[in-house]
Short mmCIF file of C-alpha atoms and ligand atoms in Angstrom, two decimals:
data_model
loop_
_atom_site.label_atom_id
_atom_site.label_comp_id
_atom_site.label_asym_id
_atom_site.label_seq_id
_atom_site.Cartn_x
_atom_site.Cartn_y
_atom_site.Cartn_z
CA MET A 1 119.08 65.09 205.71
CA SER A 2 116.34 66.34 207.66
CA LEU A 3 117.25 68.84 210.72
CA LYS A 4 114.72 68.61 213.84
CA VAL A 5 114.69 71.45 216.22
CA ASP A 6 112.60 71.93 219.28
CA VAL A 7 109.32 73.99 218.41
CA ILE A 8 109.32 77.12 220.13
CA GLY A 9 106.00 78.14 222.19
CA ASN A 10 106.29 81.90 221.64
CA GLY A 11 108.54 83.75 219.28
CA THR A 12 109.33 84.25 215.98
CA VAL A 13 110.86 81.62 212.85
CA ILE A 14 112.39 83.35 210.18
CA ASP A 15 112.30 80.84 207.63
CA HIS A 16 114.12 80.19 203.70
CA ILE A 17 116.35 83.19 204.05
CA PRO A 18 118.88 83.16 201.64
CA GLY A 19 121.80 80.36 202.23
CA GLY A 20 124.23 82.22 205.01
CA ARG A 21 122.53 85.23 205.32
CA GLY A 22 121.02 84.02 208.85
CA LEU A 23 124.11 85.45 210.53
CA LEU A 24 123.43 88.38 209.28
CA CYS A 25 119.84 88.52 210.05
CA LEU A 26 120.31 88.27 213.58
CA LYS A 27 123.29 91.36 213.27
CA VAL A 28 120.27 93.23 211.75
CA LEU A 29 117.57 92.10 215.18
CA GLY A 30 121.00 92.80 217.36
CA ILE A 31 121.77 89.24 218.41
CA GLU A 32 123.47 90.94 221.52
CA SER A 33 120.76 92.63 222.88
CA ILE A 34 118.47 89.40 222.50
CA ASP A 35 118.22 87.65 226.04
CA SER A 36 116.05 84.77 225.38
CA PRO A 37 117.38 81.50 223.25
CA VAL A 38 118.24 81.83 219.44
CA ILE A 39 118.93 79.08 217.29
CA LEU A 40 120.35 79.80 213.54
CA LEU A 41 120.22 76.99 211.22
CA SER A 42 122.64 77.66 208.43
CA ASN A 43 122.68 76.14 205.14
CA VAL A 44 120.24 73.58 205.53
CA SER A 45 118.94 72.44 201.72
CA SER A 46 115.60 73.90 200.99
CA ASN A 47 112.95 71.28 199.98
CA ASN A 48 111.50 73.65 197.21
CA LYS A 49 114.21 74.98 195.07
CA GLY A 50 117.14 72.30 196.26
CA GLY A 51 119.01 75.33 197.15
CA LYS A 52 120.57 76.29 200.67
CA LYS A 53 118.51 78.12 203.02
CA ASP A 54 118.99 79.56 206.37
CA LEU A 55 116.63 79.50 209.45
CA ILE A 56 116.08 81.56 212.67
CA LYS A 57 114.02 80.93 215.66
CA ILE A 58 114.02 83.73 218.48
CA GLU A 59 112.28 82.94 221.96
CA ASP A 60 109.67 85.58 222.91
CA ARG A 61 110.77 88.22 220.39
CA PHE A 62 108.60 89.90 217.71
CA LEU A 63 109.58 91.94 214.54
CA THR A 64 108.97 95.61 214.31
CA PRO A 65 108.17 96.94 211.18
CA LYS A 66 111.64 98.53 210.79
CA GLU A 67 112.60 95.66 211.52
CA HIS A 68 111.14 93.64 208.51
CA ASN A 69 111.89 96.37 206.22
CA LYS A 70 115.56 95.78 207.02
CA LEU A 71 115.36 92.31 206.24
CA ALA A 72 113.84 92.97 203.24
CA ILE A 73 117.26 93.88 202.19
CA ILE A 74 119.02 91.01 203.25
CA ALA A 75 116.77 88.38 203.00
CA PRO A 76 114.06 88.87 200.42
CA GLY A 77 111.93 85.87 200.05
CA ALA A 78 112.48 84.86 203.87
CA THR A 79 109.30 84.12 205.54
CA VAL A 80 108.52 85.29 209.37
CA ASN A 81 106.31 83.20 211.15
CA ILE A 82 104.88 84.18 214.88
CA ILE A 83 104.71 81.67 217.32
CA ASN A 84 102.10 82.18 220.08
CA ASP A 85 101.54 79.13 222.26
CA THR A 86 103.34 76.88 220.00
CA HIS A 87 101.07 77.62 217.24
CA VAL A 88 101.59 79.61 213.88
CA THR A 89 99.43 82.55 214.43
CA ASP A 90 100.74 84.62 211.59
CA LYS A 91 102.87 84.27 208.53
CA ARG A 92 104.60 86.85 206.57
CA LEU A 93 106.49 87.01 203.32
CA ILE A 94 109.72 89.41 203.38
CA SER A 95 109.27 91.09 200.15
CA VAL A 96 111.06 93.93 198.94
CA PRO A 97 108.60 96.86 198.92
CA GLU A 98 107.88 99.85 196.73
CA LYS A 99 109.22 102.37 199.19
CA PHE A 100 111.56 102.27 202.00
CA VAL A 101 110.74 104.84 204.73
CA ASP A 102 113.07 105.72 207.27
CA VAL A 103 114.79 102.49 207.26
CA ILE A 104 118.16 103.84 205.58
CA CYS A 105 120.09 106.93 205.29
CA CYS A 106 120.91 108.58 201.93
CA THR A 107 124.45 108.29 201.15
CA ASN A 108 124.49 112.04 199.85
CA PRO A 109 125.56 114.30 202.86
CA ASN A 110 124.30 117.49 200.85
CA CYS A 111 120.76 115.57 200.81
CA VAL A 112 118.10 117.64 202.43
CA SER A 113 116.81 114.31 204.34
CA ASN A 114 120.40 114.27 205.98
CA THR A 115 120.68 117.72 206.85
CA GLU A 116 117.02 118.49 208.07
CA SER A 117 116.79 116.00 210.68
CA TYR A 118 112.99 116.03 211.51
CA ILE A 119 112.27 114.64 207.82
CA SER A 120 111.98 110.64 207.33
CA SER A 121 114.33 109.67 204.80
CA SER A 122 112.58 108.01 201.71
CA PHE A 123 113.83 105.84 199.02
CA ALA A 124 111.98 104.31 195.94
CA VAL A 125 112.59 100.67 194.82
CA GLU A 126 114.20 101.49 191.16
CA ARG A 127 115.37 97.42 190.87
CA LYS A 128 115.19 94.43 193.14
CA GLU A 129 117.47 92.24 192.16
CA PRO A 130 120.07 93.12 192.71
CA LEU A 131 118.28 95.66 194.77
CA GLU A 132 119.11 99.78 193.93
CA VAL A 133 116.91 102.00 195.60
CA ARG A 134 116.67 106.05 194.60
CA CYS A 135 116.29 108.49 197.14
CA SER A 136 112.92 110.53 197.04
CA TYR A 137 114.57 113.88 197.68
CA CYS A 138 118.02 114.10 196.05
CA ASP A 139 117.74 111.22 193.25
CA ARG A 140 120.86 109.54 194.58
CA VAL A 141 120.83 105.91 193.66
CA VAL A 142 122.08 103.51 196.69
CA GLY A 143 123.05 99.92 195.29
CA ALA A 144 122.84 96.78 196.91
CA LYS A 145 126.22 96.98 198.56
CA GLN A 146 125.74 99.87 200.42
CA LEU A 147 122.47 99.34 201.33
CA LEU A 148 123.68 96.29 203.15
CA ARG A 149 126.60 97.68 204.86
CA GLN A 150 124.03 100.54 206.37
CA VAL A 151 121.50 97.52 207.85
CA ILE A 152 124.14 95.49 209.40
CA GLY A 153 126.05 98.73 210.73
CA MET B 1 107.44 122.93 189.69
CA ILE B 2 110.50 120.83 191.24
CA SER B 3 111.80 118.78 188.41
CA ILE B 4 112.05 119.49 184.55
CA SER B 5 110.99 115.76 184.57
CA ASP B 6 107.33 117.19 186.11
CA PHE B 7 106.67 118.43 182.90
CA SER B 8 105.18 116.56 179.72
CA SER B 9 106.46 117.80 176.25
CA LYS B 10 102.72 119.11 175.73
CA GLU B 11 103.34 121.20 178.94
CA CYS B 12 106.60 122.44 177.99
CA ASP B 13 105.10 123.47 174.57
CA ARG B 14 102.18 125.40 176.25
CA ILE B 15 105.06 127.37 178.36
CA PHE B 16 107.09 127.86 175.29
CA GLU B 17 103.87 129.23 173.52
CA LEU B 18 103.02 131.71 176.01
CA ALA B 19 106.40 132.76 177.01
CA SER B 20 106.56 133.53 173.18
CA GLU B 21 103.00 135.82 173.44
CA TYR B 22 104.66 137.54 176.56
CA LYS B 23 107.98 138.17 174.84
CA GLN B 24 106.22 139.92 171.55
CA ASN B 25 102.89 141.23 173.03
CA GLY B 26 104.07 142.06 176.58
CA ALA B 27 101.64 141.11 179.36
CA GLU B 28 98.72 142.80 181.07
CA ASN B 29 98.23 142.93 184.59
CA GLU B 30 97.30 139.28 185.07
CA CYS B 31 98.82 138.48 188.11
CA SER B 32 97.84 141.45 190.05
CA GLY B 33 97.00 141.10 193.63
CA LYS B 34 99.23 137.94 193.52
CA ILE B 35 102.29 137.52 195.49
CA LEU B 36 105.13 135.75 194.66
CA GLY B 37 107.44 134.52 197.94
CA SER B 38 111.14 134.75 197.26
CA ALA B 39 113.38 132.46 199.63
CA PHE B 40 116.90 132.75 198.51
CA PHE B 41 119.23 130.48 200.76
CA GLU B 42 122.15 131.02 198.56
CA PRO B 43 122.87 134.20 196.72
CA SER B 44 121.82 133.76 193.00
CA THR B 45 121.32 137.67 192.49
CA ARG B 46 120.62 136.72 188.31
CA THR B 47 117.78 134.25 188.97
CA MET B 48 116.59 136.09 191.65
CA LEU B 49 115.94 139.30 189.54
CA SER B 50 114.76 137.36 186.91
CA PHE B 51 111.84 136.10 188.87
CA HIS B 52 111.52 139.23 190.27
CA SER B 53 110.86 140.57 187.01
CA ALA B 54 108.65 138.24 185.61
CA MET B 55 106.51 138.78 188.40
CA GLN B 56 106.26 142.55 188.22
CA ARG B 57 105.91 142.44 184.39
CA LEU B 58 102.78 140.31 185.19
CA GLY B 59 101.65 143.28 187.45
CA GLY B 60 102.36 140.99 190.78
CA ASN B 61 104.11 141.54 193.87
CA VAL B 62 107.29 140.06 195.46
CA LEU B 63 108.51 139.56 198.58
CA GLY B 64 111.36 137.27 200.51
CA PHE B 65 114.45 137.35 201.22
CA SER B 66 117.83 136.87 199.79
CA ASP B 67 120.27 136.62 202.33
CA THR B 68 119.71 134.33 205.49
CA SER B 69 121.70 136.14 207.81
CA THR B 70 118.89 138.66 208.29
CA THR B 71 115.97 135.65 208.86
CA SER B 72 114.80 133.24 211.61
CA VAL B 73 116.92 130.74 209.81
CA LYS B 74 119.85 132.03 211.03
CA LYS B 75 118.20 131.48 214.66
CA GLY B 76 118.29 127.96 213.59
CA GLU B 77 115.13 127.80 212.24
CA CYS B 78 114.21 124.58 210.06
CA LEU B 79 113.50 124.72 206.26
CA ALA B 80 110.03 123.20 206.78
CA ASP B 81 109.30 126.12 209.21
CA THR B 82 110.38 128.88 207.29
CA MET B 83 108.74 127.68 204.17
CA ARG B 84 105.24 127.10 205.47
CA THR B 85 105.40 130.45 207.34
CA LEU B 86 106.27 132.19 204.00
CA ALA B 87 103.90 130.29 202.27
CA ALA B 88 101.08 131.81 204.40
CA TYR B 89 102.16 135.11 203.01
CA CYS B 90 101.90 134.44 199.46
CA ASP B 91 100.11 132.62 196.25
CA LEU B 92 103.31 131.08 195.02
CA MET B 93 106.81 130.48 196.06
CA VAL B 94 110.52 129.76 194.71
CA ILE B 95 113.10 128.23 196.21
CA ARG B 96 117.02 128.77 196.05
CA HIS B 97 118.88 126.27 198.49
CA PRO B 98 122.16 124.77 198.90
CA ASN B 99 121.02 121.31 199.74
CA GLU B 100 119.58 118.43 197.35
CA GLY B 101 116.13 117.93 197.43
CA SER B 102 115.18 121.02 199.65
CA ALA B 103 112.74 122.00 196.96
CA LYS B 104 111.04 118.90 196.99
CA LEU B 105 110.71 119.20 200.87
CA SER B 106 109.35 122.17 200.73
CA SER B 107 106.80 121.44 198.47
CA GLU B 108 105.16 119.08 200.95
CA PHE B 109 105.15 121.40 203.68
CA ALA B 110 104.10 124.54 201.98
CA SER B 111 100.41 125.08 201.25
CA VAL B 112 101.20 127.17 198.01
CA PRO B 113 102.98 125.79 194.69
CA VAL B 114 106.70 125.67 194.93
CA ILE B 115 109.22 126.71 191.95
CA ASN B 116 112.63 125.23 192.37
CA ALA B 117 115.22 127.84 191.34
CA GLY B 118 118.31 125.43 192.01
CA ASP B 119 118.62 123.16 194.70
CA GLY B 120 121.89 122.40 195.41
CA GLY B 121 123.70 120.16 192.37
CA ARG B 122 120.69 118.50 191.42
CA GLU B 123 118.38 120.53 189.39
CA HIS B 124 117.45 123.88 188.07
CA PRO B 125 114.64 123.42 185.73
CA THR B 126 113.71 126.94 184.97
CA GLN B 127 117.30 127.23 183.53
CA THR B 128 116.76 124.16 181.10
CA LEU B 129 113.44 125.39 180.17
CA LEU B 130 115.02 128.77 179.19
CA ASP B 131 117.72 126.85 177.04
CA LEU B 132 115.30 125.02 175.20
CA PHE B 133 112.95 127.87 174.57
CA THR B 134 115.81 129.98 173.24
CA ILE B 135 117.23 126.82 170.96
CA LYS B 136 113.55 126.05 169.97
CA GLU B 137 113.21 129.65 169.44
CA ASN B 138 116.14 129.64 166.85
CA LYS B 139 116.00 126.36 165.15
CA ASP B 140 113.18 124.97 163.34
CA SER B 141 113.00 121.40 164.96
CA VAL B 142 115.44 120.12 167.89
CA LYS B 143 115.20 116.53 166.12
CA GLY B 144 118.86 115.63 164.74
CA LEU B 145 120.03 118.98 165.86
CA ASN B 146 123.99 118.58 166.88
CA VAL B 147 124.44 120.13 170.36
CA VAL B 148 127.87 120.12 171.78
CA LEU B 149 128.37 120.85 175.45
CA CYS B 150 131.35 122.00 176.52
CA GLY B 151 133.13 122.88 179.99
CA ASP B 152 132.61 121.32 183.01
CA LEU B 153 129.92 118.53 182.00
CA LYS B 154 130.38 116.75 185.34
CA TYR B 155 129.18 119.18 188.13
CA GLY B 156 127.28 121.57 186.25
CA ARG B 157 123.68 121.38 187.24
CA THR B 158 121.98 122.70 184.22
CA VAL B 159 123.85 121.10 181.77
CA HIS B 160 122.67 117.29 182.85
CA SER B 161 118.88 117.99 182.95
CA LEU B 162 119.51 120.03 179.68
CA ALA B 163 121.40 116.97 178.10
CA MET B 164 118.37 114.66 179.01
CA ALA B 165 115.82 117.13 177.55
CA LEU B 166 117.33 117.90 174.21
CA ALA B 167 117.89 113.94 173.81
CA GLY B 168 114.43 113.20 174.79
CA MET B 169 113.75 115.63 171.75
CA GLY B 170 115.95 113.88 169.75
CA ALA B 171 118.89 115.71 169.16
CA ASP B 172 122.87 114.54 169.39
CA ILE B 173 124.64 115.17 172.02
CA THR B 174 128.79 115.94 171.77
CA CYS B 175 130.66 116.50 174.89
CA VAL B 176 133.87 118.17 175.50
CA SER B 177 135.45 118.62 178.60
CA PRO B 178 138.76 118.10 180.27
CA PRO B 179 139.00 114.32 181.54
CA GLU B 180 138.53 115.40 185.54
CA LEU B 181 135.12 117.06 184.25
CA LYS B 182 133.59 114.68 182.16
CA MET B 183 129.88 113.99 182.01
CA PRO B 184 129.09 111.28 184.40
CA GLU B 185 128.83 107.62 183.25
CA SER B 186 125.31 107.84 184.93
CA VAL B 187 124.06 110.66 182.58
CA THR B 188 125.66 109.09 179.34
CA THR B 189 124.38 105.67 179.88
CA CYS B 190 121.12 106.83 180.84
CA LEU B 191 120.95 109.21 177.35
CA GLU B 192 121.87 106.31 175.12
CA ARG B 193 119.67 103.79 177.14
CA LYS B 194 116.52 105.67 177.47
CA HIS B 195 117.00 108.16 174.62
CA LYS B 196 118.44 105.86 172.10
CA VAL B 197 121.21 108.91 171.50
CA SER B 198 124.77 108.30 171.26
CA VAL B 199 126.94 110.64 173.01
CA VAL B 200 130.47 111.49 171.62
CA GLU B 201 133.24 112.74 173.33
CA GLU B 202 135.59 115.11 172.14
CA ASN B 203 138.83 116.64 173.37
CA GLU B 204 139.21 119.17 170.79
CA LEU B 205 136.59 122.29 171.04
CA SER B 206 138.00 123.70 167.19
CA SER B 207 136.92 120.40 165.75
CA ALA B 208 134.16 119.41 167.39
CA VAL B 209 132.39 122.89 166.81
CA LYS B 210 132.77 122.16 163.31
CA ASP B 211 129.46 120.39 162.73
CA ALA B 212 127.55 122.08 165.69
CA ASP B 213 124.22 123.37 165.71
CA VAL B 214 124.37 124.80 169.12
CA LEU B 215 127.32 125.23 171.53
CA TYR B 216 126.63 125.41 174.72
CA MET B 217 129.27 126.41 176.78
CA THR B 218 129.56 126.08 180.95
CA ARG B 219 131.24 127.74 183.32
CA ILE B 220 134.50 125.83 185.20
CA GLN B 221 133.95 126.52 188.85
CA LYS B 222 136.82 127.38 191.54
CA GLU B 223 135.03 125.80 194.14
CA ARG B 224 134.91 122.47 192.49
CA PHE B 225 138.54 122.25 192.59
CA GLY B 226 140.57 121.15 195.85
CA SER B 227 144.02 123.04 195.17
CA PRO B 228 144.29 126.19 193.09
CA GLU B 229 147.10 124.46 191.11
CA GLU B 230 144.65 121.86 189.70
CA TYR B 231 141.98 124.47 189.03
CA ALA B 232 144.43 126.58 187.15
CA LYS B 233 145.31 123.62 184.96
CA VAL B 234 142.21 123.22 183.57
CA LYS B 235 140.25 126.31 183.96
CA ASP B 236 141.15 128.20 180.58
CA CYS B 237 141.39 124.82 178.38
CA TYR B 238 138.38 125.74 176.34
CA VAL B 239 137.96 129.47 175.31
CA VAL B 240 135.53 130.33 172.49
CA ASN B 241 137.03 133.30 170.77
CA LYS B 242 136.85 134.87 167.18
CA GLU B 243 139.11 131.94 166.19
CA ILE B 244 136.82 128.98 167.45
CA MET B 245 133.83 130.83 165.55
CA SER B 246 135.23 130.96 162.43
CA LYS B 247 135.45 127.55 162.42
CA ALA B 248 131.97 127.28 163.14
CA ASN B 249 128.94 127.25 160.54
CA GLU B 250 126.84 130.21 160.22
CA ASN B 251 123.75 128.98 161.69
CA MET B 252 125.52 128.08 164.87
CA LEU B 253 124.01 129.24 168.33
CA LEU B 254 126.68 130.11 171.11
CA MET B 255 124.58 129.82 174.17
CA HIS B 256 125.63 130.21 177.96
CA PRO B 257 123.87 130.02 181.32
CA LEU B 258 125.97 132.66 182.34
CA PRO B 259 127.79 134.37 184.25
CA ARG B 260 130.65 133.74 182.22
CA VAL B 261 134.41 134.14 183.26
CA ASN B 262 137.06 133.53 180.65
CA GLU B 263 135.11 130.89 178.47
CA ILE B 264 133.56 133.37 175.85
CA SER B 265 135.54 136.01 175.02
CA LEU B 266 134.61 139.50 174.32
CA ASP B 267 135.27 139.95 170.84
CA VAL B 268 132.69 137.49 170.17
CA ASP B 269 129.81 139.66 171.70
CA SER B 270 129.12 141.08 168.43
CA ASP B 271 128.54 138.11 166.69
CA LYS B 272 125.02 137.18 165.72
CA ARG B 273 125.58 133.73 166.38
CA ALA B 274 126.30 134.65 170.21
CA ILE B 275 122.98 134.62 172.05
CA PHE B 276 123.65 133.96 175.15
CA PHE B 277 122.08 137.78 176.56
CA GLU B 278 119.09 136.60 174.57
CA GLN B 279 119.17 133.39 176.14
CA ALA B 280 119.46 135.46 179.54
CA LEU B 281 116.49 137.85 178.51
CA ASN B 282 114.17 134.74 177.51
CA GLY B 283 114.54 133.40 181.31
CA VAL B 284 112.16 136.11 182.20
CA PHE B 285 109.38 135.46 179.75
CA VAL B 286 109.39 131.70 180.53
CA ARG B 287 109.43 132.40 184.25
CA MET B 288 106.65 134.53 183.56
CA ALA B 289 104.79 131.85 181.48
CA LEU B 290 104.98 129.22 184.21
CA ILE B 291 104.25 131.69 187.01
CA SER B 292 100.83 132.43 185.36
CA LEU B 293 100.09 128.92 184.50
CA ILE B 294 100.76 127.88 188.00
CA LEU B 295 98.79 130.64 189.44
CA GLY B 296 95.68 129.48 186.86
CA VAL B 297 95.55 133.14 185.51
CA ARG B 298 95.96 131.27 182.01
CA ASP B 299 95.85 127.67 180.78
ZN1 ZN C 301 118.97 111.82 199.18
#
């Protein structure tokens, strides 16, 4: 089955979101604050691996680097297409970076990144699947579940 | 110098070699004209005095504070500003702070090298170095030694990095602790996976001590418990006394990072195997070695 959705003039198409994660992605992007039209397709069959994927189209909205990094936590492997005047002008893969800077908070309340508010939190990626990161200040390891909880607030 | 893992084993050996030289021959005024900035945001008299003694024995000077109520920290100054300012007055800094990661943060803002003298519950690398130095000084090799760690193995800040370092050198680790103060699983799995060291857990000190080469005691801290009753339940569960020492072999080393409370009774102090005061003294030599290597007066 193929689904056809109207092309958008200007905006962002996030494709190849792991099946069922589209709604979480919209939560990260703050769907309630988006005024323009949003399309979410969920559990579409993905032609390359035979699995399921989600797809999001948002008109007149582009991702900030911070949002990009947050999406890396819930939807690694997704692609972000920037549409300008109905053409894809930029295409980027959402991959897990080596480091997350200022994206998430340390879960250790005694960590200096929490007590000294002017510094940016910094986490090195220990493992990508399932995602596990280590605080560069206190060495606290934060796992996938907690990361997810943080980015979807 | 933030974490014990900042050192290669070769660098550790160099520190120990130099510490040993200072212990035997003393030091000339190698650091004369140099200043150690000492930032103790929480009291730790023993560690602080050990650093001050080390710097003064090297002929250097010390300035700093050990009580934040008299500094601008009390006026709300942030850690980065305090350390940046202090860095301008000295050639090297030592920091003790209750928050984890504070030493690393300081090193990012300070223009001079920073030595971590304990950041919250995380690390206290100079303690680990002096413990290793003391063991190496008394034993031919660390490899194959059976090291029994006893007491608070959950919160004991020094004991985790010591266990890691010892395992890295090929020692076997035996853990003796009350169930509520067990070595965290994250540490034991790391020891087993990374260093291929088997960690044995024992409840009874009297049986664990029989084939111990080193018995490392730690203090069970009152602050770690929610109620006085919980503390009372475990506080005296492991006490090294003459009876325990009579079960240990004659070359065993009895160590303790000090201060001790009840976990080592006074009647074993005269036992030649009780080396914890020597261990504390070694702290000065190890810190002297570290300071002169960091300042580059030795290489
Ligand atoms: Zn942290």
